[in-house]
Short mmCIF file of C-alpha atoms and ligand atoms in Angstrom, two decimals:
data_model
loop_
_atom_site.label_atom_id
_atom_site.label_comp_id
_atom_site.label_asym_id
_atom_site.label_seq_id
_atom_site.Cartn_x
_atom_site.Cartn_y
_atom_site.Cartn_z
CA UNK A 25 -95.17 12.55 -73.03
CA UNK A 26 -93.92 15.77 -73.72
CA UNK A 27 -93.74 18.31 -70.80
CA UNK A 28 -95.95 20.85 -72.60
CA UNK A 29 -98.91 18.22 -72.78
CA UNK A 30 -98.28 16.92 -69.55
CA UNK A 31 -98.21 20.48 -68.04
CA UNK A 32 -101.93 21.10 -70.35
CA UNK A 33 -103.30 17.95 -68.45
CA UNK A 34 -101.97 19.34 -65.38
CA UNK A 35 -103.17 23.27 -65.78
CA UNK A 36 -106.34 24.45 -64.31
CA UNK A 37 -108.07 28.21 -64.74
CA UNK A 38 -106.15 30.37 -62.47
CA UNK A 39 -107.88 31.54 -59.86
CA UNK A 40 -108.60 35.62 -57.81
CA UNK A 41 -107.78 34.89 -53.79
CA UNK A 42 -109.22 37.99 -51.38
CA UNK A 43 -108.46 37.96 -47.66
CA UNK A 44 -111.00 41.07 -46.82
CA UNK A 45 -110.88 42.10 -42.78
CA UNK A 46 -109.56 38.88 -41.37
CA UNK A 47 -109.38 38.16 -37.62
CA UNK A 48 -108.78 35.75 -35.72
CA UNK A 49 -107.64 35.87 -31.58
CA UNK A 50 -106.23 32.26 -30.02
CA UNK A 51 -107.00 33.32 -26.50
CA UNK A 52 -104.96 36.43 -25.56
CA UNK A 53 -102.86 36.23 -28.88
CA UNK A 54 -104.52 38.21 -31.63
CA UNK A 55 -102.98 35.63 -34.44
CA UNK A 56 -104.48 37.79 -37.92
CA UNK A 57 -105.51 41.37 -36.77
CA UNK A 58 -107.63 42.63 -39.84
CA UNK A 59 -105.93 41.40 -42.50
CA UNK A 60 -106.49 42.40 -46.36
CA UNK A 61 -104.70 41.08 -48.87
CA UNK A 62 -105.33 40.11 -53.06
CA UNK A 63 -103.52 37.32 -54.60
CA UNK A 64 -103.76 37.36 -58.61
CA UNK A 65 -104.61 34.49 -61.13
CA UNK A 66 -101.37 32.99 -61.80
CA UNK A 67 -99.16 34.93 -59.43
CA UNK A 68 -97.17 33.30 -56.56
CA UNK A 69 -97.29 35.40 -53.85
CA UNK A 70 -95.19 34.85 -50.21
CA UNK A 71 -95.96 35.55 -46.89
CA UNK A 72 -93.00 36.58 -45.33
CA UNK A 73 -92.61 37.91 -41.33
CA UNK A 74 -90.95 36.97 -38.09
CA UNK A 75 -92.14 33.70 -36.41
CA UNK A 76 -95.18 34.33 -34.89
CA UNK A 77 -96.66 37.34 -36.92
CA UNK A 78 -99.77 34.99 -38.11
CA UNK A 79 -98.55 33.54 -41.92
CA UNK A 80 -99.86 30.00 -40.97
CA UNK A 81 -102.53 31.12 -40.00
CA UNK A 82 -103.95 33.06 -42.94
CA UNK A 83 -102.59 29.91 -45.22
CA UNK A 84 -104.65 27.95 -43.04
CA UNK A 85 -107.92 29.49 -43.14
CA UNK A 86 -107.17 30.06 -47.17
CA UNK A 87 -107.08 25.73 -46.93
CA UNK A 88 -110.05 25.90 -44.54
CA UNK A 89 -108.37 24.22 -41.39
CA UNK A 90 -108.93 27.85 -39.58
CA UNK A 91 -111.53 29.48 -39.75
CA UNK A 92 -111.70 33.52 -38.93
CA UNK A 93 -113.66 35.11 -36.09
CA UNK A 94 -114.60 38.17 -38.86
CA UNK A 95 -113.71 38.93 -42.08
CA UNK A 96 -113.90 36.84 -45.30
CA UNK A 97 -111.94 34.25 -47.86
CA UNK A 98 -112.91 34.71 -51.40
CA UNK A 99 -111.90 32.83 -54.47
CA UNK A 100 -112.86 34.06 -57.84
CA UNK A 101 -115.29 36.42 -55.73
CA UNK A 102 -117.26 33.24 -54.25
CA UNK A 103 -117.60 33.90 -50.32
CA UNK A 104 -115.98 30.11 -49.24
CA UNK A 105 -114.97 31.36 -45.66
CA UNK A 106 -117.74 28.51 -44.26
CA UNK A 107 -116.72 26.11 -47.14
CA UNK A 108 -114.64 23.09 -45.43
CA UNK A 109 -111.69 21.89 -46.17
CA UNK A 110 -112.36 18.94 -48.32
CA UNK A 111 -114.55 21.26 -50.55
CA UNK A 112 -112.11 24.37 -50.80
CA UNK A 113 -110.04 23.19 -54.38
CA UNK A 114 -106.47 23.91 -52.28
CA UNK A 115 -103.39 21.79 -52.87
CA UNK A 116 -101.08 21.68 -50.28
CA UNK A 117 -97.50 21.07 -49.68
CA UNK A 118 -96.82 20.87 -46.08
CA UNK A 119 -92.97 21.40 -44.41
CA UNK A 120 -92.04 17.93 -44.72
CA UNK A 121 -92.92 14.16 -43.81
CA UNK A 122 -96.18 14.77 -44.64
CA UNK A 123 -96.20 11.43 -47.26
CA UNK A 124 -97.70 8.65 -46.56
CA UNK A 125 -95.03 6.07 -45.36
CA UNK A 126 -96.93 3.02 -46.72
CA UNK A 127 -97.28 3.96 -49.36
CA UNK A 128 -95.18 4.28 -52.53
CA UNK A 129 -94.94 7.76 -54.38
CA UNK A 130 -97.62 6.51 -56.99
CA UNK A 131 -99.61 6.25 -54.43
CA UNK A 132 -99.22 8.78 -52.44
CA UNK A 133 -99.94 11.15 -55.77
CA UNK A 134 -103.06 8.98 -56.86
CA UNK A 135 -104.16 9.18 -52.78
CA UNK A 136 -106.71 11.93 -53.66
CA UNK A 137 -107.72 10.84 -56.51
CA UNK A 138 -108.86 7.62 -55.31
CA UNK A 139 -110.98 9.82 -52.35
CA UNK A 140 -112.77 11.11 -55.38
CA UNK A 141 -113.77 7.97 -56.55
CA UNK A 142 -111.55 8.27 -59.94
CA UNK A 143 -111.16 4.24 -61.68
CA UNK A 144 -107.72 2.51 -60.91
CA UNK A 145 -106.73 2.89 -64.32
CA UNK A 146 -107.14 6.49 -65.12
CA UNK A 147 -105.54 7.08 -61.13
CA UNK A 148 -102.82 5.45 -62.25
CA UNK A 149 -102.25 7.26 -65.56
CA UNK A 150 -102.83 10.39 -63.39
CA UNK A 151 -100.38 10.05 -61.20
CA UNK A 152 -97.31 8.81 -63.38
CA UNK A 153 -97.55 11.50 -65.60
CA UNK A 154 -97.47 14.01 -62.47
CA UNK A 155 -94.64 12.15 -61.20
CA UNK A 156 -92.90 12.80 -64.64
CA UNK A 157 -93.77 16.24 -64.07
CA UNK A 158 -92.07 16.70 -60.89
CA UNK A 159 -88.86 14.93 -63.17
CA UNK A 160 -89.30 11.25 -60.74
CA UNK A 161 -91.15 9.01 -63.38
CA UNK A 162 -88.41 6.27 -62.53
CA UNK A 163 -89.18 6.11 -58.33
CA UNK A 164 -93.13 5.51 -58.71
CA UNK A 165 -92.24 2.33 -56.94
CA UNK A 166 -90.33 3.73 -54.03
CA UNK A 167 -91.60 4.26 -50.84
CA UNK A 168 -90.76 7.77 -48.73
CA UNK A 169 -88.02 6.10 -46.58
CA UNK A 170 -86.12 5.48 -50.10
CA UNK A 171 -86.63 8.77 -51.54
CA UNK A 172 -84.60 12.14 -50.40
CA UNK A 173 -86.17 14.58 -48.93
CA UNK A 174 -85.78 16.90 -51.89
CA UNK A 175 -87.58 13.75 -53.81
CA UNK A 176 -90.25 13.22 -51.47
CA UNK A 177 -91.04 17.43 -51.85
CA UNK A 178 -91.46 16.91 -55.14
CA UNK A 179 -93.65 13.77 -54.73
CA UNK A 180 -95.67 16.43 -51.93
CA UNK A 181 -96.14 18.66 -54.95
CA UNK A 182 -97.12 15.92 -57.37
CA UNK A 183 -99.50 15.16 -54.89
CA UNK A 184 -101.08 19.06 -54.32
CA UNK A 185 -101.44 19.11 -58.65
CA UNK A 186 -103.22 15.63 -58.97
CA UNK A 187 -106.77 17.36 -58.22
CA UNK A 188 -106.16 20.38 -60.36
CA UNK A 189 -106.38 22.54 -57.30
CA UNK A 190 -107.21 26.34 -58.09
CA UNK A 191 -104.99 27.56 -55.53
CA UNK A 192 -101.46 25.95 -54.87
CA UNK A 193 -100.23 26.28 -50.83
CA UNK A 194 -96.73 25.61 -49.80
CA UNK A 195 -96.32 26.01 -46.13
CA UNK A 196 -92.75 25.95 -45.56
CA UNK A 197 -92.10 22.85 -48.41
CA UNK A 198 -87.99 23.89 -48.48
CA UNK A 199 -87.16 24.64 -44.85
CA UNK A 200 -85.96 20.91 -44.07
CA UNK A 201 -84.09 20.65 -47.10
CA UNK A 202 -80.07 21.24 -47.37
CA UNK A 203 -79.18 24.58 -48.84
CA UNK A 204 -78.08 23.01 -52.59
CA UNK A 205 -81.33 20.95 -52.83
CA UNK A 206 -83.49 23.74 -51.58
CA UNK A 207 -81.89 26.12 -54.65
CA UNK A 208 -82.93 23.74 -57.28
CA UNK A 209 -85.77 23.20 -56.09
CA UNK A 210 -86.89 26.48 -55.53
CA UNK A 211 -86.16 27.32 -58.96
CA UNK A 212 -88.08 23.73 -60.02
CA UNK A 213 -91.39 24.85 -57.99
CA UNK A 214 -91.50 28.51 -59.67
CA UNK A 215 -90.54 27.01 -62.72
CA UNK A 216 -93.67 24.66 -62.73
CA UNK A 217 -95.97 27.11 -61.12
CA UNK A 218 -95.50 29.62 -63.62
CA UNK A 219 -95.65 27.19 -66.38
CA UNK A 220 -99.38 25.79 -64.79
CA UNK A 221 -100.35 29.27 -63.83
CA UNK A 222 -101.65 28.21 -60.88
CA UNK A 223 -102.41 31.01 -57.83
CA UNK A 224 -100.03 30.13 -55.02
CA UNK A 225 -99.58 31.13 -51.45
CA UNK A 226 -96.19 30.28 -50.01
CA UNK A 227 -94.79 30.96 -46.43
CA UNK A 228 -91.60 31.36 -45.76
CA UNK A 229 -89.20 32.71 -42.88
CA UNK A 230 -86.60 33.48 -45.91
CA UNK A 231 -86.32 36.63 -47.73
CA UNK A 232 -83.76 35.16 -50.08
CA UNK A 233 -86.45 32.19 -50.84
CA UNK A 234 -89.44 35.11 -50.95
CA UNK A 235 -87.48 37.25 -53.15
CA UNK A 236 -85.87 35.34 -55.01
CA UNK A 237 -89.42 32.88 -56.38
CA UNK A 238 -92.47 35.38 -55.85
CA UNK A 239 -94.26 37.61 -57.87
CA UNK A 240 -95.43 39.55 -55.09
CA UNK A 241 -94.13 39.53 -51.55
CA UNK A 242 -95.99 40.52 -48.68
CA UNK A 243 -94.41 41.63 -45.23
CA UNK A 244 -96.33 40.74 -42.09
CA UNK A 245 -96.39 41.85 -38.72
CA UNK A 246 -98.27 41.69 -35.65
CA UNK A 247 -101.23 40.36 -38.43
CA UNK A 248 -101.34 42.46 -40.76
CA UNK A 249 -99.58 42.96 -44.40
CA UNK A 250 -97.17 45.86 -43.44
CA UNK A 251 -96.18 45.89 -47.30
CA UNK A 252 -96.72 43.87 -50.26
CA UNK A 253 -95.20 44.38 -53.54
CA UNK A 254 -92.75 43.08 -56.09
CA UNK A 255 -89.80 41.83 -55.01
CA UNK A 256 -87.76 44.60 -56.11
CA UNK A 257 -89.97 47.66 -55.05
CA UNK A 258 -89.86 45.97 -51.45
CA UNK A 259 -86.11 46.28 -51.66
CA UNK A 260 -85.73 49.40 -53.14
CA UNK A 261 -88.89 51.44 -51.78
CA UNK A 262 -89.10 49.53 -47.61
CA UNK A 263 -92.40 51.70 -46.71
CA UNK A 264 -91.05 51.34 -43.50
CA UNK A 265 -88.76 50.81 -40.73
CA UNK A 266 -89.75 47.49 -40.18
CA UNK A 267 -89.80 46.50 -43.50
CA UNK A 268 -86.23 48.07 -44.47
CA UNK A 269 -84.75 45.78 -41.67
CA UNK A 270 -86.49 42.62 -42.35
CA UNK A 271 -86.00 42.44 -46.38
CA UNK A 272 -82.20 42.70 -46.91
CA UNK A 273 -79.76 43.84 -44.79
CA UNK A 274 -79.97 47.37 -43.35
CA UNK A 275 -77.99 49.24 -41.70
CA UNK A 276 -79.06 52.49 -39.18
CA UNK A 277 -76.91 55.69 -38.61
CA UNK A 278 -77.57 58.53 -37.01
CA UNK A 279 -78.00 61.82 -38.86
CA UNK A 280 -79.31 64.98 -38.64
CA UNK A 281 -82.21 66.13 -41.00
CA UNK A 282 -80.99 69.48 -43.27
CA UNK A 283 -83.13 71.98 -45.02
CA UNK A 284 -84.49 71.05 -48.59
CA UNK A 285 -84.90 67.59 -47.80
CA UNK A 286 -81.71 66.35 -47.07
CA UNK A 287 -79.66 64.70 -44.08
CA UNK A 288 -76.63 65.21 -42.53
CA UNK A 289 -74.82 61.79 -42.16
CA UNK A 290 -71.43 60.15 -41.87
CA UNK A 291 -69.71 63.97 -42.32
CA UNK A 292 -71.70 63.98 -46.17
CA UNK A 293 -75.31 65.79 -46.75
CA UNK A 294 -77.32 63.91 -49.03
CA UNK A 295 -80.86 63.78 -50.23
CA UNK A 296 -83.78 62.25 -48.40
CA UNK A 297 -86.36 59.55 -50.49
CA UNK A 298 -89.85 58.98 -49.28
CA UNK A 299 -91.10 60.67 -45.66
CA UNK A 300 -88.21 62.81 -44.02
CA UNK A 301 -88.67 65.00 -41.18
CA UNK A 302 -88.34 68.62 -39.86
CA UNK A 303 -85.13 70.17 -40.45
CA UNK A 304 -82.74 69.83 -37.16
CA UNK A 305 -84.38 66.38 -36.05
CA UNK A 306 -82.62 63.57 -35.04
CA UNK A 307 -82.90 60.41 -37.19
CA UNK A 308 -81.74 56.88 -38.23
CA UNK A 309 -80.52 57.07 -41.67
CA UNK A 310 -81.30 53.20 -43.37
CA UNK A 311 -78.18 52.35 -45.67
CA UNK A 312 -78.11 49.08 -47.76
CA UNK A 313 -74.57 47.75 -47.63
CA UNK A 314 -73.93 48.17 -51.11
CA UNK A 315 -74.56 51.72 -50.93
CA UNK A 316 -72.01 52.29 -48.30
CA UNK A 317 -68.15 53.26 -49.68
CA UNK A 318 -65.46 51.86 -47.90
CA UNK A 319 -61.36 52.85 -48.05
CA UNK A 320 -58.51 52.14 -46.27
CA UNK A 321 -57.48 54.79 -44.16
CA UNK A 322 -55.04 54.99 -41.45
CA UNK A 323 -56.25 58.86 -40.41
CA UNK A 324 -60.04 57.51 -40.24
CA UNK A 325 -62.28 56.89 -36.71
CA UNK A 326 -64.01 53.72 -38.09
CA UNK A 327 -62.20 49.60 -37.48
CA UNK A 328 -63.32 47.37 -39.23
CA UNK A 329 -64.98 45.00 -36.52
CA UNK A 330 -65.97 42.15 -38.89
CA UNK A 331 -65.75 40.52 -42.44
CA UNK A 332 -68.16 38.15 -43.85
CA UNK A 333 -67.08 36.71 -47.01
CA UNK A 334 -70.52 36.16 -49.63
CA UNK A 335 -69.37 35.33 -52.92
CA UNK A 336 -68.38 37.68 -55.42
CA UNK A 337 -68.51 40.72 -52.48
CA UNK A 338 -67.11 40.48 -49.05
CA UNK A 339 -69.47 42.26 -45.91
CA UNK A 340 -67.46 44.72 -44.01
CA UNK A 341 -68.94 45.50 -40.93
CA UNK A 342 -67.30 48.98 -39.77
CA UNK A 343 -67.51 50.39 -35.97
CA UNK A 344 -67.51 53.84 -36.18
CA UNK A 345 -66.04 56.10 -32.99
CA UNK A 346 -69.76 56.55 -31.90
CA UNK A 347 -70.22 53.18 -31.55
CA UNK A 348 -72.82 52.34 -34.11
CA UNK A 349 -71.86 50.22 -36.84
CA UNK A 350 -72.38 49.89 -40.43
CA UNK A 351 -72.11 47.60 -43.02
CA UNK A 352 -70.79 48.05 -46.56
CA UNK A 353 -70.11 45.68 -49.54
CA UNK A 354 -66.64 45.43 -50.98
CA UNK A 355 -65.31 43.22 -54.20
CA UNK A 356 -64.33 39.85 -52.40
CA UNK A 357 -60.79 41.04 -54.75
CA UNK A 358 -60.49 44.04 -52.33
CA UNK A 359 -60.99 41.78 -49.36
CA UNK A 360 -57.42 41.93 -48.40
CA UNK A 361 -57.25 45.61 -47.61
CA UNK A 362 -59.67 45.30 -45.04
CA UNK A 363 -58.79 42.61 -42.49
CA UNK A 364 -60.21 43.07 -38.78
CA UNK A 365 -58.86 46.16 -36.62
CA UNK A 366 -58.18 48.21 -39.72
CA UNK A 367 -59.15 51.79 -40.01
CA UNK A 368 -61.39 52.58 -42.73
CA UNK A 369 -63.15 55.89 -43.94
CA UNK A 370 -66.57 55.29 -45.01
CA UNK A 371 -68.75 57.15 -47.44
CA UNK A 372 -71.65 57.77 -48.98
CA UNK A 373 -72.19 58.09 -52.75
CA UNK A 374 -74.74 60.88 -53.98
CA UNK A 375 -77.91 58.79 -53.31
CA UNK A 376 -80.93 59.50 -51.96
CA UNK A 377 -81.89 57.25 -48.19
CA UNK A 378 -84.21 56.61 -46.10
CA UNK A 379 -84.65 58.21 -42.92
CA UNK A 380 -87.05 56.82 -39.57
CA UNK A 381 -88.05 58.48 -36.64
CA UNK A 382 -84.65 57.21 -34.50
CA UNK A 383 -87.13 55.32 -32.06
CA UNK A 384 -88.99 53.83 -34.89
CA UNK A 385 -88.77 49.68 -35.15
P1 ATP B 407 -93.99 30.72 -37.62
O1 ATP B 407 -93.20 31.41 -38.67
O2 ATP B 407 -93.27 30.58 -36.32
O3 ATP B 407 -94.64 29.46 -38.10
P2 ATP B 407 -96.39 32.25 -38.15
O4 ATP B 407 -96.12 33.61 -38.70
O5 ATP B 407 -96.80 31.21 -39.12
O6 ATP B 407 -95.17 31.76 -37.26
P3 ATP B 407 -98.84 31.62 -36.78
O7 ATP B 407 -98.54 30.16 -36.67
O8 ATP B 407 -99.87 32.03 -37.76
O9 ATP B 407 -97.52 32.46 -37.03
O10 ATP B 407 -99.26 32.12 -35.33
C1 ATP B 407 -99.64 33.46 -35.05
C2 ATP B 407 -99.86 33.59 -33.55
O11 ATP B 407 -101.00 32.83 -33.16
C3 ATP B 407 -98.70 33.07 -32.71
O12 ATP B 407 -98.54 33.89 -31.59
C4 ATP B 407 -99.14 31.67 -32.32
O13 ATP B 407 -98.56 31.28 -31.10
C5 ATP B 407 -100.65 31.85 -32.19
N1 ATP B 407 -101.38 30.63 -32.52
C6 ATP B 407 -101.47 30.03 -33.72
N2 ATP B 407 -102.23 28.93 -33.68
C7 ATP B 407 -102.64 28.82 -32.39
C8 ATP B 407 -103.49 27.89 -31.68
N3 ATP B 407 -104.06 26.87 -32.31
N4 ATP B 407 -103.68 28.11 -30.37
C9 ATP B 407 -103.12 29.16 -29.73
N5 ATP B 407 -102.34 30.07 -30.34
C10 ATP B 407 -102.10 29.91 -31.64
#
């Protein structure tokens, strides 16, 4: 079959998914504190946040294993927050080992089915062309312990299609995958989930795996959605503090707020985006590393304290005589002139930053 037919027998109608208000306390622990949040048909949206800042959680109650203490679920504007699980229309693909181990990956795709009562034949028919789908329609035979773990993912995800779920949720699916594996496959799962158009959650701990396959992002903390937009607005435009440091790598400087909207930072003044302050306050100034110069120069304060070699660029962190570092991004061909101990002078070109309150986190 060709993938375009086997991705129409696949496809289901994309579905609207509204977290309005939701709460839910574990004890002490105040898990999801009010939390709002709109997924769109078709879009893949991540959760992305520090362990512990309540992603699982909202997946969870979206599958209808946790259910909130106030607030509501909706899909497609249908109330389901008392719906159970086994009625909710939610695939899910879980961190990993989550296959049945006696059975073979046929199986394990045609498992569902079978719960809903579907005839042998038509399971099986089902379930091979999924399998073909996920590119394994030669290891229907094999059992977990003889597939890799990037195989039995994709097995996990043939598995969350075979009901035609309206909403997709991967918990995790890459995180016990080697870094190679978990590229193509990232690139496999978006690939497939735009071409079903099928509304998907994802958590993740990794901004490079959140910004890299999602529509949307959305930041949590403490549970709530700090910030949620496209990828590149969330590393462009951090609404705040919090956000700039957890999406990219940031670095803070002090600097001195000027009249007109600008700051006074690294010996430079230069203009202020978004919120800036009174002038004369203190503040951090928030400086990507790419937007940090760097030169050699023996008359300069700043060492370089650290290099971190990523590719095409090279990370030079720089400790500057105040003690504060920052980090700047130099063509991994310039590497050379900056090896650890050496003074650099580091500048700023004429681009607007942030700025944040300096005991803002
Ligand atoms: P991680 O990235 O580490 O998986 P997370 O963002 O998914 O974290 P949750 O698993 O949603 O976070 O947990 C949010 C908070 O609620 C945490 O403090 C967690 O310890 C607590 N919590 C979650 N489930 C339970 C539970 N069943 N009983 C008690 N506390 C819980």
């Amino acid at each position: 079959m060709t993938i375009s037919t086997l991705v129409k027998a696949a496809a289901t109608e994309a579905a609207t998914v509204e977290f309005r208000g939701l709460r839910r306390e574990f004890g002490p622990t105040v898990a999801l504190d009010g939390l709002d949040l709109t997924v769109q048909p078709g879009e893949l949206l991540a959760l992305l946040g520090p362990s512990g800042c309540g992603k699982t959680t909202a997946l969870r109650m979206l599958a209808g294993f946790e259910h909130p203490d106030s607030g509501q679920v909706l899909v497609d504007g249908e109330d389901v927050t008392g719906v159970p699980a086994h009625r909710r229309d939610a695939g899910m693909v879980f961190q990993s080992y989550s296959l049945f181990p006696h059975l073979n990956a046929l199986d394990n795709v045609a498992f569902g089915l079978r719960m809903r009562k579907v005839r042998a034949a038509e399971r099986r028919t089902r379930a091979a062309e999924l399998l073909e789908l996920v590119g394994l329609a030669d290891k229907g035979e094999r059992f977990p312990h003889q597939l890799s773990g990037g195989q039995q993912q994709r097995v996990a995800l043939a598995r969350a299609l075979a009901l035609r779920p309206r909403v997709l949720l991967l918990d995790e699916p890459l995180s016990a995958l080697d870094a190679k594996v978990r590229t193509t496959l990232r690139e496999e799962i978006r690939r497939l989930q735009q071409e079903l158009g099928i509304t998907t959650l994802f958590i993740t701990h990794d901004q490079e795996e959140a910004l890299s396959m999602a529509d949307r992002v959305a930041v949590m903390r403490d549970g709530r959605v700090e910030q949620c937009s496209t990828p590149t607005e969330l590393y462009s435009r951090p609404a705040t503090a919090f956000v700039a440091g957890f999406v990219g790598t940031m670095s803070r400087v002090p600097g001195v707020m000027a009249a007109g909207d600008t700051v006074e930072v690294l010996g430079r003044r230069v203009p202020v985006t978004g919120d800036g302050a009174a002038a004369g306050a203190s503040v951090d100034v928030l400086l990507r590393p790419e937007g940090v110069e760097v030169e050699p120069d023996p008359e300069a304060g700043g060492r370089v304290a650290a290099t971190a070699f990523l590719g095409a660029t090279t990370r030079i962190t720089v400790r500057l005589p105040d003690g504060c570092e920052v980090k700047a991004d130099v063509s991994t061909r310039r590497a050379g002139e900056f090896p650890v101990g050496a003074r650099v002078a580091v500048g700023l070109p004429d681009q607007a930053v942030m700025v944040v309150d300096r005991a803002a986190r």
